[in-house]
Coordinates of C-alpha atoms in Angstrom, one line a residue:
Chain A
M1 CA 79.5 122.1 70.4
R2 CA 75.9 122.1 71.5
H3 CA 74.2 119.0 72.8
G4 CA 71.1 118.4 70.8
G5 CA 69.6 121.8 71.4
A6 CA 68.5 120.9 74.8
Y7 CA 67.7 124.6 75.5
P8 CA 66.0 126.8 72.9
E9 CA 67.9 129.4 71.1
D10 CA 65.2 132.0 71.3
V11 CA 66.0 135.3 73.1
S12 CA 65.0 135.7 76.7
S13 CA 61.3 135.0 77.2
A14 CA 61.4 137.4 80.1
S15 CA 62.5 140.2 77.8
P16 CA 62.0 139.6 74.1
G17 CA 64.3 142.1 72.5
A18 CA 64.7 144.1 75.7
A19 CA 66.9 147.2 75.2
G20 CA 70.4 146.7 76.3
V21 CA 70.2 142.9 76.6
D22 CA 72.4 141.1 74.1
P23 CA 70.0 139.4 71.6
S24 CA 72.6 136.8 70.6
V25 CA 72.6 135.2 74.0
P26 CA 70.1 132.3 74.4
A27 CA 67.2 132.9 76.8
G28 CA 68.3 130.1 79.1
V29 CA 71.7 131.8 79.6
V30 CA 70.1 135.2 80.2
E31 CA 68.0 133.4 82.8
L32 CA 71.0 131.8 84.5
V33 CA 72.8 135.1 84.6
G34 CA 69.7 136.7 86.1
L35 CA 69.6 134.1 88.8
A36 CA 73.3 134.4 89.5
A37 CA 73.1 138.2 89.6
Y38 CA 70.1 138.1 91.9
T39 CA 72.0 135.7 94.1
E40 CA 74.8 138.2 94.5
L41 CA 72.3 141.0 95.3
A42 CA 70.8 138.7 98.0
E43 CA 74.3 137.9 99.3
F44 CA 75.0 141.6 99.5
G45 CA 72.0 142.1 101.7
L46 CA 72.8 139.1 104.0
L47 CA 76.4 140.2 104.5
A48 CA 75.5 143.9 104.8
A49 CA 72.9 143.1 107.4
R50 CA 75.4 141.1 109.5
S51 CA 77.9 144.0 109.0
V52 CA 75.4 146.5 110.5
D53 CA 74.9 144.4 113.7
A54 CA 78.4 142.9 113.9
P55 CA 79.9 142.6 117.4
T56 CA 83.3 144.2 116.5
L57 CA 84.5 146.9 114.2
A58 CA 86.8 144.4 112.5
A59 CA 83.8 142.1 111.7
R60 CA 81.7 145.1 110.6
Q61 CA 84.4 146.2 108.2
A62 CA 85.2 142.8 106.9
L63 CA 81.6 141.9 106.1
A64 CA 81.0 145.3 104.5
D65 CA 84.0 144.6 102.2
G66 CA 82.5 141.2 101.4
A67 CA 79.1 142.7 100.6
A68 CA 80.8 145.2 98.3
R69 CA 82.6 142.3 96.5
A70 CA 79.3 140.5 96.0
L71 CA 78.0 143.6 94.1
T72 CA 81.3 143.8 92.0
R73 CA 80.7 140.2 90.9
Q74 CA 77.0 141.0 90.2
H75 CA 78.0 143.8 87.8
A76 CA 80.6 141.5 86.2
L77 CA 77.8 138.9 85.6
L78 CA 75.3 141.4 84.2
A79 CA 78.0 142.8 81.9
L80 CA 78.2 139.4 80.2
V81 CA 74.7 139.7 78.7
T82 CA 73.8 143.4 78.9
D83 CA 75.2 146.8 77.9
G84 CA 75.8 147.5 81.6
S85 CA 72.9 149.9 81.9
A86 CA 70.7 149.8 85.0
D87 CA 67.6 149.3 82.8
A88 CA 69.0 146.2 81.1
A89 CA 70.2 144.8 84.4
A90 CA 66.7 145.3 85.9
V91 CA 65.1 143.3 83.0
V92 CA 67.5 140.4 83.5
V93 CA 67.2 140.3 87.3
A94 CA 63.5 141.1 87.7
P95 CA 62.2 137.5 87.0
F96 CA 63.9 136.5 90.3
D97 CA 62.6 139.4 92.4
G98 CA 61.3 137.8 95.6
A99 CA 62.6 134.4 94.8
F100 CA 64.3 133.9 98.1
V101 CA 61.5 135.3 100.3
D102 CA 60.3 131.8 101.4
F103 CA 63.8 130.6 102.0
D104 CA 64.4 133.7 104.1
M105 CA 61.2 133.3 106.2
R106 CA 62.0 129.6 106.9
T107 CA 65.6 130.4 108.0
R108 CA 65.0 133.5 110.2
T109 CA 67.3 133.8 113.2
D110 CA 68.2 136.4 115.7
V111 CA 71.6 134.8 116.4
W112 CA 74.3 136.7 114.6
A113 CA 76.5 133.7 113.9
E114 CA 73.5 131.8 112.5
G115 CA 72.6 134.7 110.3
L116 CA 76.2 134.7 109.0
L117 CA 76.2 130.9 108.4
K118 CA 72.8 131.2 106.6
G119 CA 74.5 133.6 104.2
V120 CA 77.5 131.3 103.6
V121 CA 75.4 128.2 103.1
G122 CA 72.5 129.7 101.2
H123 CA 74.8 131.7 98.9
G124 CA 77.2 128.8 98.6
V125 CA 74.4 126.4 97.4
A126 CA 73.1 129.1 95.0
Q127 CA 76.5 129.7 93.6
D128 CA 77.3 126.0 93.2
F129 CA 74.0 125.7 91.4
C130 CA 74.8 128.5 89.0
R131 CA 78.4 127.1 88.5
T132 CA 77.0 123.7 87.8
L133 CA 74.5 125.0 85.2
A134 CA 77.2 127.1 83.6
V135 CA 79.2 124.0 82.8
G136 CA 76.8 123.2 80.0
V137 CA 76.7 126.7 78.5
Q138 CA 78.4 126.8 75.1
G139 CA 80.6 129.3 73.3
H140 CA 82.2 132.5 74.4
V141 CA 79.5 133.4 76.9
G142 CA 79.9 130.0 78.6
T143 CA 83.6 130.5 79.0
S144 CA 83.2 134.1 80.4
L145 CA 80.4 133.0 82.7
R146 CA 82.5 130.2 84.2
T147 CA 85.4 132.6 84.7
V148 CA 83.2 135.1 86.6
L149 CA 81.6 132.3 88.7
E150 CA 84.9 130.5 89.4
R151 CA 85.7 129.8 93.1
P152 CA 88.6 132.1 94.0
A153 CA 92.0 130.4 94.5
P154 CA 93.0 129.9 98.1
G155 CA 94.6 133.0 99.5
R156 CA 93.0 135.2 96.8
E157 CA 89.5 135.3 98.2
A158 CA 89.8 139.0 99.1
E159 CA 90.4 140.3 95.6
A160 CA 87.8 142.6 94.0
A161 CA 86.0 140.1 91.8
A162 CA 86.5 137.1 94.1
G163 CA 84.0 135.5 96.4
A164 CA 82.2 137.6 99.0
D165 CA 82.2 134.9 101.7
A166 CA 85.9 134.9 102.6
E167 CA 85.5 137.1 105.7
A168 CA 82.3 135.4 106.8
V169 CA 84.0 132.0 106.6
R170 CA 86.9 133.3 108.6
L171 CA 84.6 134.9 111.3
L172 CA 82.6 131.7 111.6
D173 CA 85.7 129.7 112.0
E174 CA 86.8 132.0 114.8
V175 CA 83.4 131.8 116.5
A176 CA 83.2 128.0 116.2
A177 CA 86.8 127.5 117.5
A178 CA 86.1 129.6 120.6
D179 CA 82.7 128.1 121.6
E180 CA 82.1 124.4 121.3
V181 CA 78.4 124.6 122.2
L182 CA 77.8 127.3 119.6
A183 CA 79.8 125.2 117.1
S184 CA 77.4 122.2 117.6
R185 CA 74.4 124.6 117.3
L186 CA 75.8 126.0 114.0
A187 CA 76.4 122.5 112.6
L188 CA 72.7 121.7 113.3
W189 CA 71.7 125.1 111.8
G190 CA 73.8 124.4 108.7
R191 CA 71.8 121.2 108.1
R192 CA 68.5 123.1 108.4
V193 CA 69.6 125.9 106.0
V194 CA 71.0 123.5 103.4
G195 CA 67.8 121.5 103.5
E196 CA 65.8 124.6 102.7
A197 CA 68.3 125.7 100.0
L198 CA 68.3 122.4 98.2
S199 CA 64.5 122.4 98.3
L200 CA 64.5 125.9 96.7
V201 CA 66.9 124.8 94.0
T202 CA 64.8 121.8 93.0
T203 CA 61.7 124.1 92.9
F204 CA 63.7 126.4 90.6
V205 CA 64.7 123.6 88.3
D206 CA 61.1 122.2 88.2
A207 CA 59.5 125.5 87.5
R208 CA 61.9 126.9 84.9
P209 CA 62.3 124.8 81.7
H210 CA 65.4 126.8 80.6
L211 CA 67.2 125.9 83.8
T212 CA 66.1 122.2 83.6
A213 CA 67.5 122.1 80.1
L214 CA 70.8 123.7 81.2
A215 CA 71.1 121.1 84.0
G216 CA 70.7 118.4 81.4
D217 CA 73.3 120.0 79.2
S218 CA 75.7 120.2 82.2
A219 CA 75.2 116.6 83.1
R220 CA 75.9 115.5 79.5
T221 CA 78.9 117.8 79.2
L222 CA 80.4 116.1 82.3
G223 CA 79.4 112.6 80.9
V224 CA 76.9 112.0 83.6
D225 CA 74.2 109.4 82.7
A226 CA 71.6 110.1 85.4
D227 CA 68.5 112.1 86.1
P228 CA 69.7 115.7 86.0
R229 CA 67.6 116.7 89.0
A230 CA 68.9 113.9 91.3
W231 CA 72.4 114.4 90.0
L232 CA 72.2 118.1 90.7
V233 CA 71.0 117.6 94.3
S234 CA 73.7 115.0 95.1
R235 CA 76.4 117.3 93.6
L236 CA 75.2 120.3 95.6
T237 CA 75.1 118.2 98.7
A238 CA 78.6 117.0 98.2
E239 CA 79.8 120.6 97.7
H240 CA 77.9 121.6 100.9
T241 CA 79.8 118.8 102.9
R242 CA 83.1 120.2 101.6
R243 CA 82.0 123.7 102.6
M244 CA 81.1 122.6 106.2
D245 CA 84.4 120.7 106.4
R246 CA 86.3 123.9 105.5
L247 CA 84.3 125.6 108.3
R248 CA 85.2 122.7 110.6
L249 CA 81.5 122.1 111.2
A250 CA 79.9 118.7 110.8
A251 CA 77.6 118.6 107.8
Chain B
M1 CA 102.5 176.9 104.1
R2 CA 101.3 176.1 107.6
H3 CA 99.4 178.5 109.8
G4 CA 101.3 179.0 113.0
G5 CA 101.4 175.3 113.9
A6 CA 97.8 175.2 114.9
Y7 CA 97.9 171.5 115.1
P8 CA 100.8 169.5 116.4
E9 CA 103.2 167.6 114.2
D10 CA 103.3 164.5 116.3
V11 CA 102.1 161.2 114.9
S12 CA 98.6 160.0 115.7
S13 CA 98.1 159.9 119.4
A14 CA 95.7 157.0 118.8
S15 CA 98.5 155.0 117.1
P16 CA 102.0 156.1 118.0
G17 CA 104.1 154.5 115.2
A18 CA 101.3 152.0 114.4
A19 CA 102.4 149.5 111.7
G20 CA 101.2 150.5 108.3
V21 CA 100.2 154.1 109.2
D22 CA 102.3 156.7 107.4
P23 CA 104.5 158.3 110.2
S24 CA 105.0 161.5 108.1
V25 CA 101.3 162.4 108.3
P26 CA 100.4 164.7 111.3
A27 CA 98.2 163.1 114.0
G28 CA 95.3 165.6 113.3
V29 CA 95.2 164.5 109.6
V30 CA 95.2 160.8 110.6
E31 CA 92.3 161.6 112.9
L32 CA 90.4 163.5 110.2
V33 CA 90.9 160.6 107.8
G34 CA 89.7 158.2 110.5
L35 CA 86.6 160.2 111.0
A36 CA 85.9 160.5 107.3
A37 CA 86.5 156.7 106.8
Y38 CA 84.3 155.9 109.7
T39 CA 81.6 158.1 108.2
E40 CA 81.7 156.2 104.9
L41 CA 81.4 152.9 106.8
A42 CA 78.4 154.3 108.6
E43 CA 76.9 155.5 105.3
F44 CA 77.5 152.0 103.9
G45 CA 75.4 150.6 106.8
L46 CA 72.6 153.1 106.4
L47 CA 72.3 152.7 102.6
A48 CA 72.6 148.9 102.8
A49 CA 69.9 148.6 105.5
R50 CA 67.6 150.7 103.3
S51 CA 68.5 148.5 100.4
V52 CA 67.5 145.3 102.3
D53 CA 64.0 146.7 103.1
A54 CA 63.6 148.7 99.9
P55 CA 60.0 148.6 98.4
T56 CA 61.2 147.9 94.8
L57 CA 64.0 145.9 93.2
A58 CA 65.2 149.1 91.4
A59 CA 65.5 150.9 94.8
R60 CA 67.2 147.8 96.3
Q61 CA 69.7 147.7 93.6
A62 CA 70.4 151.4 93.5
L63 CA 70.9 151.7 97.2
A64 CA 73.2 148.6 97.2
D65 CA 75.3 150.3 94.5
G66 CA 75.4 153.5 96.6
A67 CA 76.5 151.5 99.7
A68 CA 79.3 149.8 97.7
R69 CA 80.5 153.3 96.5
A70 CA 80.7 154.5 100.1
L71 CA 83.1 151.7 100.8
T72 CA 85.1 152.5 97.6
R73 CA 85.6 156.0 98.9
Q74 CA 86.4 154.7 102.4
H75 CA 89.3 152.6 101.0
A76 CA 90.5 155.6 98.9
L77 CA 90.6 157.7 102.1
L78 CA 92.4 155.1 104.1
A79 CA 95.0 154.6 101.4
L80 CA 96.0 158.3 101.9
V81 CA 97.5 157.6 105.3
T82 CA 98.1 153.8 105.5
D83 CA 99.7 151.1 103.5
G84 CA 96.2 149.8 102.7
S85 CA 96.3 146.9 105.1
A86 CA 93.3 145.9 107.1
D87 CA 95.3 146.2 110.4
A88 CA 96.4 149.8 109.6
A89 CA 92.9 150.8 108.6
A90 CA 91.5 149.4 111.8
V91 CA 94.0 151.5 113.8
V92 CA 92.9 154.7 112.0
V93 CA 89.2 154.0 112.2
A94 CA 89.0 152.5 115.7
P95 CA 89.0 155.8 117.7
F96 CA 85.6 156.5 116.1
D97 CA 84.0 153.1 116.7
G98 CA 80.6 153.8 118.2
A99 CA 80.8 157.5 117.6
F100 CA 77.4 157.6 116.0
V101 CA 75.5 155.4 118.4
D102 CA 73.8 158.3 120.2
F103 CA 72.9 160.0 117.0
D104 CA 71.5 156.7 115.7
M105 CA 69.4 156.2 118.8
R106 CA 68.0 159.7 118.7
T107 CA 67.0 159.4 115.1
R108 CA 65.5 155.9 115.0
T109 CA 62.6 155.5 112.6
D110 CA 60.6 152.7 111.1
V111 CA 59.5 154.8 108.0
W112 CA 61.7 153.7 105.1
A113 CA 61.9 157.2 103.5
E114 CA 62.8 158.8 106.8
G115 CA 65.6 156.2 107.2
L116 CA 66.8 157.2 103.8
L117 CA 66.7 160.9 104.5
K118 CA 68.5 160.3 107.8
G119 CA 71.3 158.7 105.8
V120 CA 71.4 161.6 103.3
V121 CA 71.3 164.3 105.9
G122 CA 73.5 162.7 108.6
H123 CA 76.1 161.6 106.0
G124 CA 75.9 164.9 104.3
V125 CA 76.6 166.9 107.4
A126 CA 79.5 164.5 108.4
Q127 CA 81.0 164.8 104.9
D128 CA 80.6 168.6 104.8
F129 CA 82.4 168.7 108.2
C130 CA 85.3 166.6 106.9
R131 CA 85.5 168.6 103.7
T132 CA 85.6 171.8 105.7
L133 CA 88.4 170.5 108.0
A134 CA 90.3 169.3 105.0
V135 CA 90.5 172.9 103.7
G136 CA 93.2 173.6 106.3
V137 CA 95.3 170.5 105.7
Q138 CA 98.7 171.5 104.1
G139 CA 100.9 169.7 101.5
H140 CA 100.4 166.7 99.4
V141 CA 98.1 164.9 101.8
G142 CA 95.8 167.9 102.0
T143 CA 95.5 168.1 98.2
S144 CA 94.7 164.3 97.9
L145 CA 92.3 164.4 100.8
R146 CA 90.3 167.3 99.2
T147 CA 90.2 165.4 95.9
V148 CA 88.8 162.2 97.5
L149 CA 86.3 164.2 99.6
E150 CA 85.2 166.4 96.7
R151 CA 81.5 166.6 95.9
P152 CA 81.0 164.8 92.6
A153 CA 80.2 167.0 89.6
P154 CA 76.5 167.0 88.5
G155 CA 75.8 164.0 86.3
R156 CA 78.9 162.2 87.5
E157 CA 77.5 161.1 90.9
A158 CA 77.3 157.4 89.9
E159 CA 81.0 157.0 89.2
A160 CA 82.9 154.5 91.3
A161 CA 84.7 156.9 93.7
A162 CA 81.8 159.5 93.7
G163 CA 79.3 160.1 96.4
A164 CA 77.1 157.3 97.7
D165 CA 74.0 159.4 98.0
A166 CA 73.1 160.0 94.4
E167 CA 70.5 157.2 94.3
A168 CA 69.1 158.0 97.8
V169 CA 68.6 161.6 96.7
R170 CA 66.9 160.5 93.5
L171 CA 64.6 158.1 95.4
L172 CA 63.7 160.7 98.0
D173 CA 62.9 163.2 95.3
E174 CA 60.5 160.6 93.6
V175 CA 58.9 159.9 97.0
A176 CA 58.4 163.5 97.9
A177 CA 57.1 164.5 94.5
A178 CA 54.4 161.7 94.6
D179 CA 53.2 162.4 98.2
E180 CA 52.7 165.9 99.5
V181 CA 51.9 164.8 103.1
L182 CA 55.0 162.6 103.2
A183 CA 57.1 165.5 101.8
S184 CA 56.0 167.8 104.7
R185 CA 56.8 165.0 107.1
L186 CA 60.2 164.5 105.6
A187 CA 60.9 168.3 105.7
L188 CA 60.2 168.2 109.5
W189 CA 62.2 165.0 109.9
G190 CA 65.2 166.6 108.1
R191 CA 65.2 169.5 110.6
R192 CA 65.3 167.0 113.5
V193 CA 68.1 164.9 111.9
V194 CA 70.2 168.0 111.1
G195 CA 69.8 169.3 114.7
E196 CA 71.2 166.0 116.0
A197 CA 74.0 165.9 113.4
L198 CA 75.1 169.5 114.2
S199 CA 75.1 168.8 117.9
L200 CA 77.2 165.7 117.3
V201 CA 79.7 167.7 115.2
T202 CA 80.2 170.3 117.9
T203 CA 80.7 167.6 120.5
F204 CA 83.4 166.1 118.2
V205 CA 85.2 169.5 117.8
D206 CA 85.0 170.2 121.6
A207 CA 86.3 166.8 122.6
R208 CA 89.1 166.4 120.0
P209 CA 91.9 169.1 120.2
H210 CA 93.3 168.0 116.8
L211 CA 89.9 168.6 115.1
T212 CA 89.5 171.9 116.9
A213 CA 92.9 172.9 115.6
L214 CA 92.1 171.8 112.0
A215 CA 88.8 173.9 112.2
G216 CA 90.9 176.9 113.1
D217 CA 93.4 176.2 110.3
S218 CA 90.5 175.9 107.8
A219 CA 88.9 179.2 109.0
R220 CA 92.3 181.0 108.6
T221 CA 92.9 179.4 105.2
L222 CA 89.6 180.8 104.1
G223 CA 90.3 184.2 105.7
V224 CA 87.5 183.9 108.2
D225 CA 88.0 186.0 111.3
A226 CA 85.4 184.4 113.6
D227 CA 85.2 181.7 116.4
P228 CA 85.9 178.5 114.4
R229 CA 83.2 176.5 116.2
A230 CA 80.4 179.1 115.4
W231 CA 81.7 179.5 111.9
L232 CA 81.7 175.7 111.4
V233 CA 78.1 175.4 112.5
S234 CA 76.8 178.2 110.3
R235 CA 78.7 176.8 107.3
L236 CA 77.3 173.3 107.8
T237 CA 73.8 174.7 108.3
A238 CA 74.1 176.6 105.0
E239 CA 75.2 173.4 103.2
H240 CA 72.3 171.6 104.8
T241 CA 69.9 174.2 103.4
R242 CA 71.3 173.8 99.9
R243 CA 71.0 170.0 100.3
M244 CA 67.3 170.2 101.3
D245 CA 66.7 172.6 98.4
R246 CA 68.2 170.0 96.0
L247 CA 65.7 167.5 97.5
R248 CA 62.9 170.1 97.1
L249 CA 62.2 169.8 100.8
A250 CA 62.0 172.9 103.0
A251 CA 65.0 173.1 105.4

């Protein structure tokens, strides 16, 4: 059931009746899918760039495979609300074109491992954000969206539609285990990246009424009685702490 | 039938009895698959890098999709001679690690369209080389290898296992059609890149007896009575001319 119509039922404001976009999907959901799909394209770029300058052939291959999986997931997301055509995909993703430029500028680094961690943390926060907003999406699209965005089960990270980060996480773990100084540096870097990522997320929520409404829906679905914005940040921060623990880096 | 045992039947010299590599496949064929697989990884990197700095979202998406397809083809190639494990793949590809560094240094460019053309031409020559050598490979592996390396039929370039270049070719065509000066510059650049690529190919053939033998097998299979090295270069040059014609750039 819906929760008091917290997000409007109109078709996507970015694409009123755009060819190839499912007109039965609410605009807020199209927007969320667009953000999630853009996030995967950005993740492709981050992993691919770290593949190109990877120090070993094994890392190069592993990160290329991860980047390809990010695109597989992107196409799975877009198929939820479009007919799968490139034109329809472009309409859904276009509103987020350039959305990460500021984040990217503020977290520039020439250190390979820092670039890798930036991808894992930035993409991790963006995915947790999308997953959290998907909680409140009703009906068939909501179920499918949550399935596609699901965190892969342990040991199944390398499957086609699974997360793209598995190899990056493994490589970072190796790097941190081998070099204590670099590990401390990465822990510090992780705090900087997550700060920028959380600030970007709140900017998104503030600037996009559909996403604000979805955050409210999610909070209500989970029985949370708090300001959705504050709740969202604390939830994403907690997920980030778990992520850094998995990397054995202090959050 | 085989042609006078022009390549030895021993298992790969790079990996005598390596776990996960099919011991029934001749060493020369494992080497050819390794080169073809490394070529696809390099193509992934070239397309992905041009995706990251693409001028439009559409180009960024298209080149990312092409890069992902290069990896799909890479995995299809590796599956022909390995059990599909990452370790076995690493053994097959490792002998070619760094093989394109010189080529890459000699064809550096900051012009986006030149970088794109470098990928199309460099990868095109490398693929034509692998296709030509595959002509002489006997038996079941030969048939499968030729199928995977096959040039996609017109209009079917965008399919999962098809060539990765389709989008790059389309984007270059758009760029060249819109800017006559850039088109002339690209035609010149194409000649430089193909020169470097052909010089690399002859170095490969000279330095790797298995590949020399395969070139001879291919020439004999096609009834060519000429020095395999000279024949190979003239064949690759002809393919390059056709490729530049398709791009409407003068070779």
